[in-house]
PDB file of C-alpha atoms and ligand atoms in Angstrom:
ATOM      1  CA  MET A   1       0.000   0.000   0.000  1.00 61.00           C
ATOM      2  CA  THR A   2       1.265   3.522  -0.781  1.00 71.00           C
ATOM      3  CA  GLN A   3       1.168   6.395   1.665  1.00 82.00           C
ATOM      4  CA  GLY A   4      -1.651   8.863   0.941  1.00 92.00           C
ATOM      5  CA  ILE A   5      -0.786  12.298  -0.441  1.00 95.00           C
ATOM      6  CA  LEU A   6      -1.470  15.484   1.530  1.00 97.00           C
ATOM      7  CA  PHE A   7      -3.103  18.096  -0.710  1.00 98.00           C
ATOM      8  CA  VAL A   8      -3.005  21.467   1.051  1.00 98.00           C
ATOM      9  CA  VAL A   9      -5.448  23.990  -0.423  1.00 98.00           C
ATOM     10  CA  SER A  10      -5.242  27.672   0.591  1.00 98.00           C
ATOM     11  CA  GLY A  11      -6.562  30.937  -0.770  1.00 97.00           C
ATOM     12  CA  PRO A  12      -8.501  34.020   0.281  1.00 96.00           C
ATOM     13  CA  SER A  13     -11.911  33.656   1.854  1.00 94.00           C
ATOM     14  CA  GLY A  14     -14.532  33.462  -0.905  1.00 95.00           C
ATOM     15  CA  SER A  15     -12.084  32.147  -3.520  1.00 96.00           C
ATOM     16  CA  GLY A  16     -14.057  28.889  -3.759  1.00 97.00           C
ATOM     17  CA  LYS A  17     -11.961  26.394  -1.757  1.00 97.00           C
ATOM     18  CA  THR A  18     -14.967  24.782  -0.077  1.00 95.00           C
ATOM     19  CA  THR A  19     -16.945  24.582  -3.319  1.00 96.00           C
ATOM     20  CA  LEU A  20     -14.017  23.047  -5.195  1.00 98.00           C
ATOM     21  CA  THR A  21     -12.940  20.563  -2.543  1.00 97.00           C
ATOM     22  CA  ARG A  22     -16.524  19.309  -2.100  1.00 96.00           C
ATOM     23  CA  ARG A  23     -16.750  18.670  -5.845  1.00 97.00           C
ATOM     24  CA  ILE A  24     -13.414  16.842  -5.839  1.00 96.00           C
ATOM     25  CA  ILE A  25     -14.463  14.498  -3.027  1.00 96.00           C
ATOM     26  CA  GLU A  26     -17.546  13.526  -5.048  1.00 95.00           C
ATOM     27  CA  MET A  27     -15.586  13.005  -8.266  1.00 96.00           C
ATOM     28  CA  LEU A  28     -12.491  11.099  -7.179  1.00 97.00           C
ATOM     29  CA  ASP A  29     -11.930   7.856  -5.315  1.00 96.00           C
ATOM     30  CA  ASN A  30      -9.481   7.382  -2.495  1.00 96.00           C
ATOM     31  CA  VAL A  31      -9.507  10.942  -1.251  1.00 97.00           C
ATOM     32  CA  ARG A  32     -11.085  12.438   1.875  1.00 97.00           C
ATOM     33  CA  PHE A  33     -11.542  15.884   3.343  1.00 97.00           C
ATOM     34  CA  SER A  34      -9.821  16.776   6.601  1.00 98.00           C
ATOM     35  CA  VAL A  35     -12.443  18.125   9.012  1.00 98.00           C
ATOM     36  CA  SER A  36     -10.916  20.939  11.057  1.00 98.00           C
ATOM     37  CA  PHE A  37     -11.892  22.226  14.469  1.00 98.00           C
ATOM     38  CA  THR A  38     -12.984  25.852  14.700  1.00 98.00           C
ATOM     39  CA  THR A  39     -14.332  28.342  17.222  1.00 98.00           C
ATOM     40  CA  ARG A  40     -16.273  30.319  14.598  1.00 96.00           C
ATOM     41  CA  GLU A  41     -20.057  30.113  14.428  1.00 94.00           C
ATOM     42  CA  PRO A  42     -21.557  27.687  11.868  1.00 95.00           C
ATOM     43  CA  ARG A  43     -22.949  29.280   8.696  1.00 91.00           C
ATOM     44  CA  PRO A  44     -26.467  28.322   7.572  1.00 90.00           C
ATOM     45  CA  GLY A  45     -26.322  24.801   6.185  1.00 92.00           C
ATOM     46  CA  GLU A  46     -22.988  23.849   7.761  1.00 94.00           C
ATOM     47  CA  VAL A  47     -23.054  20.566   9.634  1.00 96.00           C
ATOM     48  CA  ASP A  48     -20.978  19.793  12.715  1.00 98.00           C
ATOM     49  CA  GLY A  49     -18.584  16.932  11.979  1.00 97.00           C
ATOM     50  CA  VAL A  50     -18.935  17.352   8.196  1.00 96.00           C
ATOM     51  CA  ASP A  51     -17.847  20.930   7.446  1.00 96.00           C
ATOM     52  CA  TYR A  52     -16.061  21.572  10.736  1.00 98.00           C
ATOM     53  CA  ARG A  53     -16.133  20.453  14.314  1.00 98.00           C
ATOM     54  CA  PHE A  54     -17.536  23.532  16.025  1.00 98.00           C
ATOM     55  CA  VAL A  55     -16.160  23.969  19.540  1.00 98.00           C
ATOM     56  CA  SER A  56     -15.883  26.675  22.193  1.00 98.00           C
ATOM     57  CA  ARG A  57     -12.696  28.639  22.692  1.00 98.00           C
ATOM     58  CA  GLU A  58     -12.118  26.778  25.999  1.00 98.00           C
ATOM     59  CA  GLU A  59     -12.418  23.394  24.269  1.00 98.00           C
ATOM     60  CA  PHE A  60     -10.033  24.517  21.516  1.00 98.00           C
ATOM     61  CA  GLU A  61      -7.449  25.761  24.021  1.00 98.00           C
ATOM     62  CA  GLU A  62      -7.674  22.465  25.890  1.00 98.00           C
ATOM     63  CA  MET A  63      -6.911  20.633  22.640  1.00 98.00           C
ATOM     64  CA  ILE A  64      -3.868  22.870  22.088  1.00 98.00           C
ATOM     65  CA  ARG A  65      -2.608  21.998  25.584  1.00 98.00           C
ATOM     66  CA  GLU A  66      -3.089  18.314  24.832  1.00 98.00           C
ATOM     67  CA  ASN A  67      -1.065  18.617  21.578  1.00 98.00           C
ATOM     68  CA  MET A  68      -3.937  17.314  19.485  1.00 98.00           C
ATOM     69  CA  PHE A  69      -3.283  19.582  16.494  1.00 98.00           C
ATOM     70  CA  ALA A  70      -0.963  18.992  13.529  1.00 98.00           C
ATOM     71  CA  GLU A  71      -1.267  22.755  13.101  1.00 98.00           C
ATOM     72  CA  TRP A  72      -3.539  25.502  14.331  1.00 98.00           C
ATOM     73  CA  ALA A  73      -3.857  29.229  13.690  1.00 98.00           C
ATOM     74  CA  VAL A  74      -5.972  32.271  14.385  1.00 97.00           C
ATOM     75  CA  VAL A  75      -7.620  33.279  11.106  1.00 95.00           C
ATOM     76  CA  HIS A  76      -9.929  36.298  10.731  1.00 91.00           C
ATOM     77  CA  GLY A  77     -10.125  36.395  14.543  1.00 92.00           C
ATOM     78  CA  HIS A  78     -11.198  32.759  15.074  1.00 96.00           C
ATOM     79  CA  PHE A  79      -9.247  29.595  15.993  1.00 98.00           C
ATOM     80  CA  TYR A  80      -8.890  26.847  13.385  1.00 98.00           C
ATOM     81  CA  GLY A  81      -6.896  23.610  13.647  1.00 98.00           C
ATOM     82  CA  THR A  82      -6.196  20.319  11.886  1.00 98.00           C
ATOM     83  CA  PRO A  83      -6.332  17.372  14.297  1.00 98.00           C
ATOM     84  CA  ILE A  84      -3.371  15.003  14.071  1.00 98.00           C
ATOM     85  CA  TYR A  85      -5.748  12.042  13.855  1.00 97.00           C
ATOM     86  CA  GLU A  86      -7.006  13.196  10.406  1.00 97.00           C
ATOM     87  CA  ILE A  87      -3.493  12.959   8.982  1.00 96.00           C
ATOM     88  CA  GLU A  88      -2.608   9.715  10.757  1.00 94.00           C
ATOM     89  CA  ARG A  89      -5.862   8.026   9.765  1.00 94.00           C
ATOM     90  CA  ALA A  90      -5.490   8.966   6.092  1.00 94.00           C
ATOM     91  CA  ARG A  91      -1.854   7.886   6.058  1.00 90.00           C
ATOM     92  CA  SER A  92      -2.526   4.540   7.670  1.00 90.00           C
ATOM     93  CA  CYS A  93      -5.288   3.804   5.124  1.00 92.00           C
ATOM     94  CA  GLY A  94      -3.264   5.016   2.110  1.00 91.00           C
ATOM     95  CA  VAL A  95      -5.973   7.589   1.369  1.00 96.00           C
ATOM     96  CA  ASP A  96      -5.194  11.052  -0.036  1.00 97.00           C
ATOM     97  CA  LEU A  97      -6.244  13.905   2.222  1.00 97.00           C
ATOM     98  CA  ILE A  98      -7.365  17.435   1.292  1.00 98.00           C
ATOM     99  CA  LEU A  99      -6.638  20.108   3.884  1.00 98.00           C
ATOM    100  CA  ASP A 100      -8.446  23.428   3.344  1.00 98.00           C
ATOM    101  CA  ILE A 101      -6.280  25.577   5.609  1.00 98.00           C
ATOM    102  CA  ASP A 102      -4.858  29.085   5.659  1.00 97.00           C
ATOM    103  CA  ILE A 103      -1.331  30.158   4.708  1.00 97.00           C
ATOM    104  CA  GLN A 104      -0.015  29.944   8.292  1.00 97.00           C
ATOM    105  CA  GLY A 105      -1.326  26.384   8.628  1.00 98.00           C
ATOM    106  CA  ALA A 106       0.141  25.435   5.237  1.00 97.00           C
ATOM    107  CA  LYS A 107       3.586  26.607   6.378  1.00 97.00           C
ATOM    108  CA  THR A 108       3.347  24.582   9.574  1.00 97.00           C
ATOM    109  CA  ILE A 109       2.314  21.428   7.697  1.00 97.00           C
ATOM    110  CA  LYS A 110       5.249  21.889   5.287  1.00 96.00           C
ATOM    111  CA  GLU A 111       7.721  22.273   8.174  1.00 96.00           C
ATOM    112  CA  ARG A 112       6.278  19.408  10.160  1.00 95.00           C
ATOM    113  CA  TYR A 113       5.572  16.807   7.459  1.00 92.00           C
ATOM    114  CA  GLY A 114       7.931  17.923   4.687  1.00 87.00           C
ATOM    115  CA  SER A 115       5.915  16.308   1.929  1.00 87.00           C
ATOM    116  CA  GLY A 116       2.629  17.467   0.441  1.00 95.00           C
ATOM    117  CA  VAL A 117       1.248  19.244  -2.590  1.00 98.00           C
ATOM    118  CA  TYR A 118       0.481  22.928  -2.066  1.00 98.00           C
ATOM    119  CA  ILE A 119      -2.341  24.469  -4.110  1.00 98.00           C
ATOM    120  CA  PHE A 120      -3.491  28.095  -4.063  1.00 98.00           C
ATOM    121  CA  VAL A 121      -7.046  28.920  -5.178  1.00 98.00           C
ATOM    122  CA  THR A 122      -8.069  32.413  -6.249  1.00 98.00           C
ATOM    123  CA  PRO A 123     -10.337  34.189  -8.698  1.00 97.00           C
ATOM    124  CA  SER A 124      -8.453  36.478 -11.086  1.00 95.00           C
ATOM    125  CA  SER A 125      -9.999  39.649  -9.644  1.00 95.00           C
ATOM    126  CA  PHE A 126     -10.503  41.186  -6.238  1.00 94.00           C
ATOM    127  CA  GLU A 127     -13.978  42.299  -7.306  1.00 95.00           C
ATOM    128  CA  ALA A 128     -15.054  38.672  -7.776  1.00 96.00           C
ATOM    129  CA  LEU A 129     -13.957  37.907  -4.215  1.00 95.00           C
ATOM    130  CA  ARG A 130     -16.035  40.778  -2.874  1.00 94.00           C
ATOM    131  CA  GLU A 131     -19.099  39.687  -4.871  1.00 94.00           C
ATOM    132  CA  ARG A 132     -18.812  36.085  -3.681  1.00 95.00           C
ATOM    133  CA  LEU A 133     -18.405  37.044  -0.041  1.00 93.00           C
ATOM    134  CA  LEU A 134     -21.452  39.311  -0.295  1.00 92.00           C
ATOM    135  CA  LYS A 135     -23.441  36.559  -1.997  1.00 91.00           C
ATOM    136  CA  ARG A 136     -22.510  33.917   0.590  1.00 87.00           C
ATOM    137  CA  LYS A 137     -24.836  34.105   3.579  1.00 76.00           C
ATOM    138  CA  GLY A 138     -23.627  33.881   7.155  1.00 76.00           C
ATOM    139  CA  GLU A 139     -21.255  36.818   7.679  1.00 83.00           C
ATOM    140  CA  GLY A 140     -21.954  40.453   8.468  1.00 87.00           C
ATOM    141  CA  MET A 141     -20.298  43.389   6.692  1.00 91.00           C
ATOM    142  CA  ALA A 142     -17.573  43.791   9.348  1.00 91.00           C
ATOM    143  CA  GLU A 143     -16.536  40.139   8.968  1.00 90.00           C
ATOM    144  CA  ILE A 144     -16.580  40.451   5.158  1.00 92.00           C
ATOM    145  CA  GLU A 145     -14.416  43.586   5.272  1.00 92.00           C
ATOM    146  CA  LYS A 146     -11.927  41.786   7.538  1.00 92.00           C
ATOM    147  CA  ARG A 147     -11.722  38.874   5.087  1.00 93.00           C
ATOM    148  CA  LEU A 148     -11.181  41.215   2.123  1.00 94.00           C
ATOM    149  CA  GLU A 149      -8.461  43.084   3.987  1.00 93.00           C
ATOM    150  CA  ASN A 150      -6.700  39.793   4.827  1.00 94.00           C
ATOM    151  CA  ALA A 151      -7.013  38.643   1.195  1.00 95.00           C
ATOM    152  CA  ARG A 152      -4.358  41.125   0.039  1.00 92.00           C
ATOM    153  CA  ARG A 153      -1.832  39.739   2.539  1.00 92.00           C
ATOM    154  CA  GLU A 154      -2.722  36.141   1.682  1.00 95.00           C
ATOM    155  CA  MET A 155      -2.157  36.814  -2.033  1.00 95.00           C
ATOM    156  CA  GLU A 156       1.456  37.776  -1.267  1.00 95.00           C
ATOM    157  CA  GLU A 157       2.163  34.109  -0.410  1.00 95.00           C
ATOM    158  CA  ILE A 158       0.929  32.743  -3.726  1.00 96.00           C
ATOM    159  CA  CYS A 159       4.415  31.972  -5.076  1.00 96.00           C
ATOM    160  CA  SER A 160       5.275  29.614  -2.234  1.00 96.00           C
ATOM    161  CA  TYR A 161       2.601  27.194  -3.556  1.00 98.00           C
ATOM    162  CA  ASP A 162       3.197  24.462  -6.168  1.00 98.00           C
ATOM    163  CA  TYR A 163       0.026  25.106  -8.174  1.00 98.00           C
ATOM    164  CA  ILE A 164      -2.346  28.009  -8.737  1.00 98.00           C
ATOM    165  CA  ILE A 165      -5.965  27.250  -9.588  1.00 98.00           C
ATOM    166  CA  ILE A 166      -7.743  30.311 -10.973  1.00 98.00           C
ATOM    167  CA  ASN A 167     -11.384  29.923 -10.056  1.00 98.00           C
ATOM    168  CA  ASP A 168     -13.254  32.179 -12.463  1.00 98.00           C
ATOM    169  CA  ARG A 169     -15.248  29.532 -14.294  1.00 98.00           C
ATOM    170  CA  LEU A 170     -16.086  26.882 -11.714  1.00 98.00           C
ATOM    171  CA  ASP A 171     -16.147  23.898 -14.097  1.00 97.00           C
ATOM    172  CA  GLU A 172     -12.732  24.776 -15.493  1.00 98.00           C
ATOM    173  CA  ALA A 173     -11.288  25.185 -11.988  1.00 98.00           C
ATOM    174  CA  VAL A 174     -12.687  21.793 -10.922  1.00 98.00           C
ATOM    175  CA  GLU A 175     -11.158  20.187 -14.018  1.00 98.00           C
ATOM    176  CA  ASN A 176      -7.794  21.787 -13.304  1.00 98.00           C
ATOM    177  CA  LEU A 177      -7.804  20.661  -9.691  1.00 98.00           C
ATOM    178  CA  VAL A 178      -8.712  17.105 -10.708  1.00 98.00           C
ATOM    179  CA  SER A 179      -5.828  17.225 -13.212  1.00 98.00           C
ATOM    180  CA  VAL A 180      -3.372  18.306 -10.532  1.00 98.00           C
ATOM    181  CA  ILE A 181      -4.436  15.468  -8.230  1.00 98.00           C
ATOM    182  CA  ARG A 182      -4.273  12.884 -11.020  1.00 97.00           C
ATOM    183  CA  ALA A 183      -0.863  14.129 -12.181  1.00 97.00           C
ATOM    184  CA  GLU A 184       0.534  14.039  -8.646  1.00 96.00           C
ATOM    185  CA  ARG A 185      -0.691  10.467  -8.253  1.00 95.00           C
ATOM    186  CA  CYS A 186       1.254   9.577 -11.418  1.00 94.00           C
ATOM    187  CA  ARG A 187       4.573  11.028 -10.234  1.00 93.00           C
ATOM    188  CA  LYS A 188       7.194   8.330 -10.604  1.00 89.00           C
ATOM    189  CA  GLU A 189       8.120   8.410  -6.900  1.00 85.00           C
ATOM    190  CA  ARG A 190       4.560   7.438  -6.031  1.00 85.00           C
ATOM    191  CA  ALA A 191       3.336   5.429  -9.007  1.00 86.00           C
ATOM    192  CA  VAL A 192       6.312   3.095  -8.874  1.00 84.00           C
ATOM    193  CA  ASN A 193       5.026   1.746  -5.573  1.00 81.00           C
ATOM    194  CA  LEU A 194       1.898   0.573  -7.342  1.00 81.00           C
ATOM    195  CA  LEU A 195       3.793  -1.703  -9.695  1.00 83.00           C
ATOM    196  CA  LYS A 196       3.265  -5.313  -8.745  1.00 78.00           C
ATOM    197  CA  ASP A 197       6.180  -6.563 -10.860  1.00 78.00           C
ATOM    198  CA  PHE A 198       9.253  -5.135 -12.610  1.00 73.00           C
ATOM    199  CA  LYS A 199      10.609  -3.451  -9.468  1.00 67.00           C
ATOM    200  CA  ASP A 200      14.048  -4.934 -10.150  1.00 67.00           C
ATOM    201  CA  LYS A 201      14.141  -2.977 -13.431  1.00 63.00           C
ATOM    202  CA  LEU A 202      13.855   0.443 -11.811  1.00 64.00           C
ATOM    203  CA  CYS A 203      16.433   2.878 -13.085  1.00 60.00           C
ATOM    204  CA  TYR A 204      16.523   5.657 -10.504  1.00 56.00           C
ATOM    205  CA  ASP A 205      17.316   5.982  -6.802  1.00 53.00           C
TER     206      ASP A 205
HETATM  207  P1  ADP B 301     -14.040  29.644   0.378  1.00 83.36           P
HETATM  208  O1  ADP B 301     -14.258  28.258   0.893  1.00 83.36           O
HETATM  209  O2  ADP B 301     -12.755  29.788  -0.377  1.00 83.36           O
HETATM  210  O3  ADP B 301     -14.199  30.703   1.420  1.00 83.36           O
HETATM  211  P2  ADP B 301     -16.590  29.178  -1.000  1.00 83.36           P
HETATM  212  O4  ADP B 301     -16.380  27.865  -1.644  1.00 83.36           O
HETATM  213  O5  ADP B 301     -17.436  29.236   0.236  1.00 83.36           O
HETATM  214  O6  ADP B 301     -15.178  29.924  -0.709  1.00 83.36           O
HETATM  215  O7  ADP B 301     -17.182  30.157  -2.108  1.00 83.36           O
HETATM  216  C1  ADP B 301     -17.647  31.461  -1.800  1.00 83.36           C
HETATM  217  C2  ADP B 301     -18.918  31.762  -2.613  1.00 83.36           C
HETATM  218  O8  ADP B 301     -18.582  31.877  -3.984  1.00 83.36           O
HETATM  219  C3  ADP B 301     -19.965  30.666  -2.490  1.00 83.36           C
HETATM  220  O9  ADP B 301     -21.246  31.273  -2.435  1.00 83.36           O
HETATM  221  C4  ADP B 301     -19.795  29.873  -3.793  1.00 83.36           C
HETATM  222  O10 ADP B 301     -21.011  29.286  -4.202  1.00 83.36           O
HETATM  223  C5  ADP B 301     -19.343  30.961  -4.776  1.00 83.36           C
HETATM  224  N1  ADP B 301     -18.432  30.477  -5.835  1.00 83.36           N
HETATM  225  C6  ADP B 301     -17.428  29.581  -5.752  1.00 83.36           C
HETATM  226  N2  ADP B 301     -16.795  29.439  -6.938  1.00 83.36           N
HETATM  227  C7  ADP B 301     -17.418  30.265  -7.806  1.00 83.36           C
HETATM  228  C8  ADP B 301     -17.238  30.593  -9.198  1.00 83.36           C
HETATM  229  N3  ADP B 301     -16.275  30.030  -9.945  1.00 83.36           N
HETATM  230  N4  ADP B 301     -18.060  31.503  -9.753  1.00 83.36           N
HETATM  231  C9  ADP B 301     -19.032  32.104  -9.004  1.00 83.36           C
HETATM  232  N5  ADP B 301     -19.266  31.856  -7.701  1.00 83.36           N
HETATM  233  C10 ADP B 301     -18.464  30.941  -7.101  1.00 83.36           C
HETATM  234  P1  5GP B 302     -13.946  29.856   6.799  1.00 83.36           P
HETATM  235  O1  5GP B 302     -14.296  30.498   8.107  1.00 83.36           O
HETATM  236  O2  5GP B 302     -14.245  30.767   5.625  1.00 83.36           O
HETATM  237  O3  5GP B 302     -14.501  28.465   6.638  1.00 83.36           O
HETATM  238  O4  5GP B 302     -12.360  29.669   6.793  1.00 83.36           O
HETATM  239  C1  5GP B 302     -11.546  30.769   7.026  1.00 83.36           C
HETATM  240  C2  5GP B 302     -10.112  30.410   6.767  1.00 83.36           C
HETATM  241  O5  5GP B 302      -9.678  29.421   7.708  1.00 83.36           O
HETATM  242  C3  5GP B 302      -9.835  29.816   5.394  1.00 83.36           C
HETATM  243  O6  5GP B 302      -8.631  30.414   4.908  1.00 83.36           O
HETATM  244  C4  5GP B 302      -9.607  28.347   5.667  1.00 83.36           C
HETATM  245  O7  5GP B 302      -8.731  27.767   4.719  1.00 83.36           O
HETATM  246  C5  5GP B 302      -8.952  28.429   7.028  1.00 83.36           C
HETATM  247  N1  5GP B 302      -8.998  27.172   7.768  1.00 83.36           N
HETATM  248  C6  5GP B 302     -10.002  26.259   7.842  1.00 83.36           C
HETATM  249  N2  5GP B 302      -9.643  25.221   8.617  1.00 83.36           N
HETATM  250  C7  5GP B 302      -8.380  25.466   9.027  1.00 83.36           C
HETATM  251  C8  5GP B 302      -7.443  24.751   9.854  1.00 83.36           C
HETATM  252  O8  5GP B 302      -7.681  23.657  10.357  1.00 83.36           O
HETATM  253  N3  5GP B 302      -6.238  25.347  10.064  1.00 83.36           N
HETATM  254  C9  5GP B 302      -5.903  26.553   9.527  1.00 83.36           C
HETATM  255  N4  5GP B 302      -4.683  27.027   9.782  1.00 83.36           N
HETATM  256  N5  5GP B 302      -6.750  27.237   8.753  1.00 83.36           N
HETATM  257  C10 5GP B 302      -7.971  26.709   8.510  1.00 83.36           C
END
């Protein structure tokens, strides 16, 4: 069995990370979504245990003390964290894992786990971000303004990612993300482990 791949997806709020990753999970086999813990309030339609695990600040801080997070960060004024068990469970089952986490979390995962594929999602214009945040229900104007302000800083990190998915036309962005995942699965370092025979003929270290 091969070890699953960590796909780390970041990008400004409203860029379409949730929409894209949900589509990917439906389309591809052998990939799951890492459910983070957060102290922010659920948006309409969000389900505890599916979209996030919604906890109080006290519960989150207790988890930090107990070293339960692979990474955690304060984003737009709320706590968010990836539990270690998501990564360990995916790895032990050989399943690929998609982490929708911010740029601070992505840096921590890179330092801590070394491997991983880093993907940045963004529309091509700032105006599109604003429109999408306004269209999405669940946040007031102050929260939306905070997210737009943070977007400019987040965009400065774009070049530290391996891939950029421009999410203007949703179907095209989904196709591109699927292509990235499929291509990464075919990298020789990984695909070679799937060969049942011929391993003695391998020609690289
Ligand atoms: P994120 O998870 O990055 O914060 P979402 O996936 O919640 O972003 O998307 C924000 C809003 O934009 C949602 O209402 C979603 O339906 C919409 N959206 C996502 N992608 C597109 C797109 N390509 N064109 C138009 N609207 C989009
Ligand atoms: P939202 O509140 O819009 O769902 O997410 C806000 C931001 O938090 C997004 O940038 C999202 O990627 C990030 N985020 C979600 N879960 C985690 C997590 O577990 N860790 C970190 N560092 N960021 C997260």
